[in-house]
Short mmCIF file of C-alpha atoms and ligand atoms in Angstrom, two decimals:
data_model
loop_
_atom_site.label_atom_id
_atom_site.label_comp_id
_atom_site.label_asym_id
_atom_site.label_seq_id
_atom_site.Cartn_x
_atom_site.Cartn_y
_atom_site.Cartn_z
CA MET A 30 0.00 0.00 0.00
CA GLN A 31 2.73 2.39 1.08
CA ASN A 32 4.53 2.68 -2.25
CA LEU A 33 1.33 2.73 -4.30
CA ARG A 34 0.58 6.20 -3.06
CA LYS A 35 1.72 9.09 -5.15
CA LEU A 36 4.02 11.61 -3.55
CA ILE A 37 2.97 15.26 -3.43
CA SER A 38 5.67 17.84 -2.67
CA ILE A 39 4.79 21.22 -1.30
CA VAL A 40 7.43 23.89 -1.90
CA ILE A 41 7.29 27.01 0.27
CA PRO A 42 9.71 29.95 -0.11
CA VAL A 43 10.11 31.86 3.13
CA PHE A 44 11.44 35.33 3.75
CA ASN A 45 10.76 36.80 7.20
CA GLU A 46 7.56 34.89 7.90
CA GLU A 47 8.13 33.83 11.53
CA GLY A 48 4.53 34.57 12.52
CA ASN A 49 2.96 32.94 9.51
CA ILE A 50 4.81 29.63 9.50
CA PRO A 51 2.97 28.01 12.46
CA LEU A 52 -0.40 29.20 11.08
CA LEU A 53 0.44 27.88 7.63
CA TYR A 54 1.65 24.56 8.96
CA ALA A 55 -1.46 24.08 11.07
CA GLU A 56 -3.67 24.58 8.03
CA LEU A 57 -1.44 22.53 5.77
CA ARG A 58 -1.40 19.61 8.16
CA GLY A 59 -5.18 19.46 8.18
CA VAL A 60 -5.28 19.41 4.39
CA LEU A 61 -2.52 16.84 3.99
CA ASN A 62 -4.05 14.55 6.61
CA SER A 63 -7.29 14.51 4.65
CA LEU A 64 -5.37 13.37 1.57
CA TRP A 65 -3.42 10.81 3.53
CA ASN A 66 -5.07 7.59 2.31
CA LYS A 67 -4.33 8.42 -1.34
CA TYR A 68 -1.20 10.53 -1.28
CA ASP A 69 2.05 10.63 0.57
CA CYS A 70 3.52 14.06 0.99
CA GLU A 71 6.60 16.08 1.76
CA VAL A 72 6.82 19.76 2.62
CA ILE A 73 9.96 21.70 1.70
CA PHE A 74 10.58 25.06 3.33
CA ILE A 75 13.24 27.21 1.69
CA ASN A 76 14.44 29.92 4.01
CA ASP A 77 15.58 32.67 1.70
CA GLY A 78 17.94 34.44 4.08
CA SER A 79 15.31 35.57 6.60
CA SER A 80 16.56 37.95 9.25
CA ASP A 81 13.85 37.07 11.77
CA ALA A 82 13.16 33.81 13.62
CA SER A 83 11.72 31.99 10.60
CA ALA A 84 14.49 29.39 10.81
CA LEU A 85 13.51 28.55 14.38
CA ALA A 86 9.84 28.34 13.45
CA ILE A 87 10.60 25.88 10.66
CA LYS A 88 12.99 23.79 12.76
CA ASN A 89 10.26 23.42 15.37
CA ILE A 90 8.22 21.70 12.69
CA THR A 91 11.00 19.60 11.16
CA ASN A 92 11.77 18.26 14.62
CA GLN A 93 8.22 16.95 14.97
CA ASN A 94 7.75 15.68 11.46
CA LYS A 95 10.34 14.01 9.25
CA LYS A 96 8.27 14.71 6.14
CA VAL A 97 8.97 18.39 6.53
CA LYS A 98 12.26 19.36 4.95
CA TYR A 99 14.29 22.48 5.29
CA ILE A 100 16.77 24.30 3.12
CA GLU A 101 18.44 27.48 4.25
CA PHE A 102 20.11 29.93 1.90
CA SER A 103 23.25 31.75 2.97
CA ARG A 104 21.57 35.06 2.13
CA ASN A 105 18.49 36.45 0.42
CA PHE A 106 18.44 35.29 -3.20
CA GLY A 107 14.85 36.20 -4.03
CA LYS A 108 11.68 34.19 -4.27
CA GLU A 109 12.29 32.98 -7.81
CA ILE A 110 15.57 31.34 -6.85
CA ALA A 111 14.05 29.96 -3.64
CA THR A 112 11.25 28.21 -5.55
CA THR A 113 13.80 26.99 -8.08
CA ALA A 114 15.78 25.36 -5.27
CA GLY A 115 12.57 23.83 -3.89
CA LEU A 116 11.65 22.36 -7.28
CA HIS A 117 15.16 21.02 -7.57
CA PHE A 118 15.00 19.09 -4.28
CA ALA A 119 11.35 18.03 -4.50
CA LYS A 120 10.82 14.33 -5.22
CA GLY A 121 7.06 14.33 -5.69
CA ASP A 122 5.01 13.04 -8.61
CA ALA A 123 3.46 16.47 -8.42
CA VAL A 124 4.93 19.59 -6.85
CA ILE A 125 2.81 22.42 -5.47
CA MET A 126 4.29 25.87 -4.91
CA LEU A 127 2.78 27.87 -2.10
CA ASP A 128 3.48 31.28 -0.54
CA ALA A 129 4.16 31.27 3.19
CA ASP A 130 1.95 34.27 3.96
CA LEU A 131 -1.37 32.36 3.61
CA GLN A 132 -2.33 34.35 0.51
CA HIS A 133 -2.44 30.99 -1.24
CA PRO A 134 -5.10 29.09 0.76
CA PRO A 135 -3.85 25.54 1.46
CA ARG A 136 -7.43 24.21 1.43
CA LEU A 137 -7.37 24.57 -2.37
CA ILE A 138 -4.63 21.97 -2.64
CA SER A 139 -7.13 19.13 -3.08
CA GLN A 140 -8.66 20.97 -6.06
CA PHE A 141 -5.21 21.33 -7.62
CA ILE A 142 -4.65 17.61 -7.20
CA GLU A 143 -8.06 16.82 -8.71
CA LYS A 144 -7.24 18.84 -11.84
CA TRP A 145 -3.90 17.10 -12.00
CA GLU A 146 -5.54 13.66 -11.79
CA GLU A 147 -7.80 14.72 -14.67
CA GLY A 148 -4.68 14.82 -16.84
CA ASN A 149 -3.46 18.40 -16.59
CA GLU A 150 0.29 18.69 -16.29
CA ILE A 151 0.20 22.23 -14.93
CA VAL A 152 -2.49 23.72 -12.70
CA ILE A 153 -2.23 27.45 -12.08
CA GLY A 154 -4.00 29.48 -9.42
CA VAL A 155 -5.52 32.71 -10.72
CA ARG A 156 -6.56 35.52 -8.37
CA ASN A 157 -10.14 36.70 -8.70
CA SER A 158 -9.78 40.02 -7.03
CA VAL A 159 -6.69 41.97 -6.30
CA ARG A 160 -7.03 43.77 -3.04
CA SER A 161 -3.57 45.24 -3.10
CA GLN A 162 -2.66 48.88 -3.19
CA TRP A 163 -3.53 50.70 -6.43
CA LEU A 164 0.09 51.25 -7.43
CA LYS A 165 0.82 47.51 -7.36
CA LYS A 166 -2.44 46.79 -9.16
CA PHE A 167 -1.67 49.31 -11.89
CA GLY A 168 1.94 48.10 -12.10
CA SER A 169 0.97 44.48 -12.51
CA ALA A 170 -1.70 45.29 -15.13
CA LEU A 171 0.88 47.33 -17.06
CA PHE A 172 3.45 44.55 -16.71
CA TYR A 173 1.15 41.92 -18.23
CA LYS A 174 0.08 44.26 -21.04
CA ILE A 175 3.67 44.97 -22.07
CA MET A 176 4.80 41.42 -21.51
CA ASN A 177 2.09 39.99 -23.73
CA LEU A 178 2.68 42.68 -26.34
CA ILE A 179 6.43 42.26 -26.69
CA GLY A 180 7.03 38.79 -25.25
CA ASP A 181 8.35 36.18 -27.66
CA ASP A 182 6.77 33.24 -25.84
CA THR A 183 3.19 32.19 -25.28
CA LYS A 184 0.91 34.63 -23.49
CA ILE A 185 0.96 34.95 -19.73
CA MET A 186 -2.43 35.07 -18.07
CA PRO A 187 -3.00 38.24 -16.01
CA PHE A 188 -3.51 37.60 -12.30
CA ALA A 189 -1.95 34.16 -12.60
CA THR A 190 -0.01 33.51 -9.41
CA ASP A 191 2.86 31.28 -8.43
CA PHE A 192 0.33 29.13 -6.55
CA SER A 193 0.55 26.20 -8.91
CA LEU A 194 0.97 22.48 -9.33
CA LEU A 195 3.51 20.98 -11.67
CA ASP A 196 3.59 17.39 -12.80
CA ARG A 197 6.90 15.54 -12.40
CA LYS A 198 7.50 15.79 -16.18
CA VAL A 199 7.22 19.56 -16.00
CA VAL A 200 9.49 19.79 -12.95
CA ASN A 201 12.15 17.71 -14.70
CA GLU A 202 12.06 20.06 -17.67
CA PHE A 203 12.02 23.12 -15.43
CA ASN A 204 15.15 21.87 -13.68
CA ARG A 205 17.01 22.09 -16.99
CA PHE A 206 16.75 25.89 -17.10
CA SER A 207 20.10 27.39 -16.28
CA GLU A 208 19.36 31.11 -16.56
CA ARG A 209 19.96 33.18 -13.47
CA ASN A 210 17.57 36.09 -13.92
CA ARG A 211 14.34 34.20 -13.92
CA MET A 212 10.64 34.52 -13.44
CA THR A 213 9.23 31.13 -12.51
CA ARG A 214 5.83 31.89 -14.07
CA GLY A 215 7.39 33.03 -17.33
CA LEU A 216 9.54 29.92 -17.62
CA ILE A 217 6.67 27.56 -16.82
CA ASN A 218 4.68 29.34 -19.48
CA TRP A 219 7.49 28.90 -21.96
CA LEU A 220 7.54 25.15 -21.33
CA GLY A 221 4.07 24.57 -22.75
CA PHE A 222 2.26 21.42 -21.51
CA ARG A 223 -1.44 20.91 -20.82
CA ARG A 224 -2.72 23.36 -18.28
CA ASP A 225 -5.82 24.31 -16.37
CA PHE A 226 -6.65 27.11 -13.94
CA ILE A 227 -8.17 27.40 -10.51
CA TYR A 228 -9.69 30.75 -9.60
CA PHE A 229 -9.47 31.87 -6.00
CA ASP A 230 -9.83 34.92 -3.77
CA ALA A 231 -6.48 35.87 -2.33
CA PRO A 232 -6.81 37.11 1.26
CA GLU A 233 -4.54 39.78 2.69
CA ARG A 234 -1.17 38.45 3.82
CA ALA A 235 -1.59 36.98 7.30
CA GLY A 236 1.20 38.90 9.00
CA GLY A 237 4.57 40.51 8.44
CA GLY A 238 5.38 42.74 5.48
CA ALA A 239 5.56 41.95 1.78
CA GLY A 240 9.10 40.86 0.94
CA TYR A 241 8.98 42.59 -2.41
CA SER A 242 9.42 46.34 -2.33
CA ASN A 243 8.16 48.32 -5.31
CA LEU A 244 11.73 48.82 -6.47
CA LYS A 245 12.41 45.07 -6.34
CA LEU A 246 9.22 44.45 -8.34
CA ILE A 247 10.24 46.96 -11.02
CA LYS A 248 13.65 45.30 -11.28
CA LEU A 249 11.97 41.91 -11.62
CA ALA A 250 9.66 43.25 -14.33
CA LEU A 251 12.54 44.73 -16.31
CA SER A 252 14.61 41.58 -16.14
CA SER A 253 11.55 39.58 -17.22
CA PHE A 254 11.08 41.79 -20.25
CA ILE A 255 14.71 41.36 -21.16
CA SER A 256 14.78 37.60 -20.80
CA HIS A 257 11.47 36.99 -22.57
CA SER A 258 11.66 39.56 -25.34
CA LEU A 259 14.16 40.97 -27.79
CA PHE A 260 11.87 43.86 -28.71
CA PRO A 261 13.60 46.55 -26.58
CA LEU A 262 16.84 45.64 -28.32
CA LYS A 263 15.38 45.72 -31.81
CA PHE A 264 13.48 48.96 -31.17
CA ALA A 265 16.48 51.19 -32.01
CA GLY A 266 16.81 49.43 -35.33
CA TYR A 267 13.14 49.87 -36.26
CA LEU A 268 13.34 53.53 -35.28
CA GLY A 269 16.50 53.99 -37.33
CA VAL A 270 15.03 52.44 -40.44
CA LEU A 271 11.96 54.66 -40.12
CA ILE A 272 14.01 57.85 -39.65
CA THR A 273 16.38 56.99 -42.50
CA LEU A 274 13.49 56.29 -44.86
CA ILE A 275 11.54 59.46 -44.08
CA SER A 276 14.53 61.84 -44.06
CA GLY A 277 15.99 60.13 -47.11
CA ILE A 278 12.80 60.67 -49.11
CA ILE A 279 12.51 64.31 -47.99
CA GLY A 280 16.20 65.00 -48.72
CA PHE A 281 15.99 63.40 -52.13
CA ALA A 282 12.83 65.36 -52.98
CA ILE A 283 14.51 68.65 -51.99
CA LEU A 284 17.60 67.82 -54.02
CA ILE A 285 15.62 67.11 -57.19
CA GLY A 286 13.00 69.85 -56.64
CA LYS A 287 15.44 72.63 -55.78
CA TYR A 288 18.42 72.01 -58.04
CA PHE A 289 16.96 70.21 -61.05
CA LEU A 290 13.30 71.24 -61.35
CA HIS A 291 13.75 74.69 -59.70
CA ASN A 292 10.37 74.18 -58.05
CA ALA A 293 9.35 77.17 -55.86
CA PHE A 294 8.21 75.05 -52.89
CA PHE A 295 11.39 72.99 -52.66
CA SER A 296 13.57 76.06 -53.27
CA SER A 297 12.15 77.59 -50.09
CA PHE A 298 14.13 75.05 -47.98
CA THR A 299 17.11 76.95 -46.59
CA ASN A 300 20.59 75.51 -46.52
CA SER A 301 20.42 74.90 -42.78
CA ALA A 302 17.13 73.02 -43.21
CA GLN A 303 18.88 70.81 -45.76
CA LEU A 304 21.75 70.29 -43.33
CA ALA A 305 19.30 69.33 -40.60
CA ILE A 306 17.72 66.73 -42.86
CA LEU A 307 21.16 65.35 -43.72
CA ILE A 308 21.99 65.03 -40.03
CA ILE A 309 18.68 63.33 -39.26
CA PHE A 310 19.37 60.94 -42.13
CA LEU A 311 22.77 60.08 -40.68
CA VAL A 312 21.34 59.59 -37.18
CA GLY A 313 18.84 57.23 -38.75
CA LEU A 314 21.69 55.30 -40.34
CA ILE A 315 23.48 55.00 -37.00
CA LEU A 316 20.33 53.76 -35.28
CA SER A 317 19.78 51.22 -38.07
CA CYS A 318 23.32 49.95 -37.54
CA LEU A 319 22.61 49.68 -33.80
CA GLY A 320 19.60 47.60 -34.76
CA ILE A 321 21.80 45.26 -36.76
CA ILE A 322 24.17 44.93 -33.82
CA ALA A 323 21.10 44.25 -31.68
CA LEU A 324 20.26 41.28 -33.88
CA TYR A 325 23.69 39.83 -33.21
CA ILE A 326 23.45 40.54 -29.49
CA GLY A 327 20.01 38.94 -29.55
CA ASN A 328 21.55 35.78 -30.94
CA ILE A 329 24.28 35.81 -28.31
CA HIS A 330 21.63 36.49 -25.67
CA SER A 331 19.56 33.46 -26.58
CA GLU A 332 22.67 31.29 -26.71
CA VAL A 333 23.81 32.51 -23.32
CA LEU A 334 20.39 31.82 -21.76
CA ASN A 335 21.15 28.26 -22.74
CA ARG A 336 17.53 27.20 -22.60
CA PRO A 337 16.67 23.66 -23.59
CA MET A 338 16.14 23.55 -27.33
CA PHE A 339 12.88 21.64 -27.06
CA VAL A 340 10.63 20.14 -24.45
CA VAL A 341 9.30 16.60 -24.69
CA ARG A 342 6.08 15.49 -23.02
CA GLU A 343 6.37 11.75 -23.53
CA LYS A 344 8.74 9.26 -25.10
CA GLU A 345 8.09 5.78 -26.37
CA ASN A 346 10.62 3.22 -27.51
CA ILE A 347 13.25 5.94 -27.56
CA ASP A 348 16.00 4.38 -25.54
CA GLY A 349 14.83 0.84 -26.26
CA ASN A 350 17.74 -1.41 -27.19
CA PHE A 351 17.25 -4.53 -29.29
N1 UDP B 12 9.81 35.53 -0.51
C1 UDP B 12 11.08 34.95 -0.61
N2 UDP B 12 12.16 35.76 -0.87
C2 UDP B 12 12.03 37.12 -1.05
C3 UDP B 12 10.73 37.69 -0.98
C4 UDP B 12 9.65 36.86 -0.71
O1 UDP B 12 11.23 33.74 -0.48
O2 UDP B 12 13.05 37.79 -1.29
C5 UDP B 12 8.64 34.65 -0.22
C6 UDP B 12 7.73 35.13 0.89
O3 UDP B 12 8.14 34.65 2.15
C7 UDP B 12 6.39 34.55 0.48
C8 UDP B 12 6.45 34.58 -1.04
O4 UDP B 12 7.83 34.64 -1.38
O5 UDP B 12 6.25 33.21 0.90
C9 UDP B 12 5.69 35.76 -1.63
O6 UDP B 12 6.21 36.96 -1.13
P1 UDP B 12 5.31 38.24 -0.87
O7 UDP B 12 4.11 37.87 -0.07
O8 UDP B 12 6.21 39.28 -0.32
O9 UDP B 12 4.91 38.62 -2.36
P2 UDP B 12 3.47 39.05 -2.93
O10 UDP B 12 2.42 38.27 -2.20
O11 UDP B 12 3.38 40.50 -2.70
O12 UDP B 12 3.56 38.66 -4.37
MG1 MG B 13 2.17 37.64 -0.41
#
């Protein structure tokens, strides 16, 4: 019976959540106990360089329960890296990522598992209402708009959270990513796979302060744009081509109109106006050249990211020897 049960891993990144950890664990234990006859489970806390007593709070739990595991970072590396580490060490047939501040209600875990058993390889929690401050709300709406406009990958769903379940296949593929500046959601999106969504109301964080300051969020957004889109890089090139074309046409028209056709309208352009158009033309040329360099840098960029070239869902008879 024991080894027939599937293993569910719960990955929880923690940054200064000393007050929330006991509350979270109490709720989590209730949920996991109710799943006990069908699923075995492990809980992995990743302490992302907390400066409060989070470590103590987690060790209190690991001492009571061997299924609760603990990883401590040497310093704060950020949530994305913390979840990455959790996914790396998780052994489950499915891995669920959960915030420690109770904004991701543990009671929904059974719904995630149900969707997974229906054949979905990724189940993503989507917030119904965002009760955060208006600046964050506006910022996140803007982020998704831009990201979906300029992103090279598949679309990201607005209000999708990191509260999600990944099948073992997806986790194995995720573990092959080697890029350092990462957004877990963006990478999971990139991977493809069959997915479904669970809509939920996110409560206010239970206690403590949000670990992400506005500045940290802006930095995360910028680095996400850069790693999921080459548009900012190519923009100079597009602009350059446009400027060169327009100023080239105007300059050419003046040249012909003024000096060959002696047209009154074109003759009214002064010498300095002609010089200005020449300069604009040259600036356009320089920007176009920057655009060409951008194409090369773009190639280097995608090579350096070193993403897997493709992602396989299933294999049959592939490593079969005769
Ligand atoms: N977190 C982390 N490292 C950080 C910041 C946050 O591991 O540098 C954890 C935090 O403890 C929580 C989750 O990531 O479990 C989400 O953080 P937060 O609630 O601050 O983000 P928000 O809910 O505003 O997205
Ligand atoms: Mg939160």
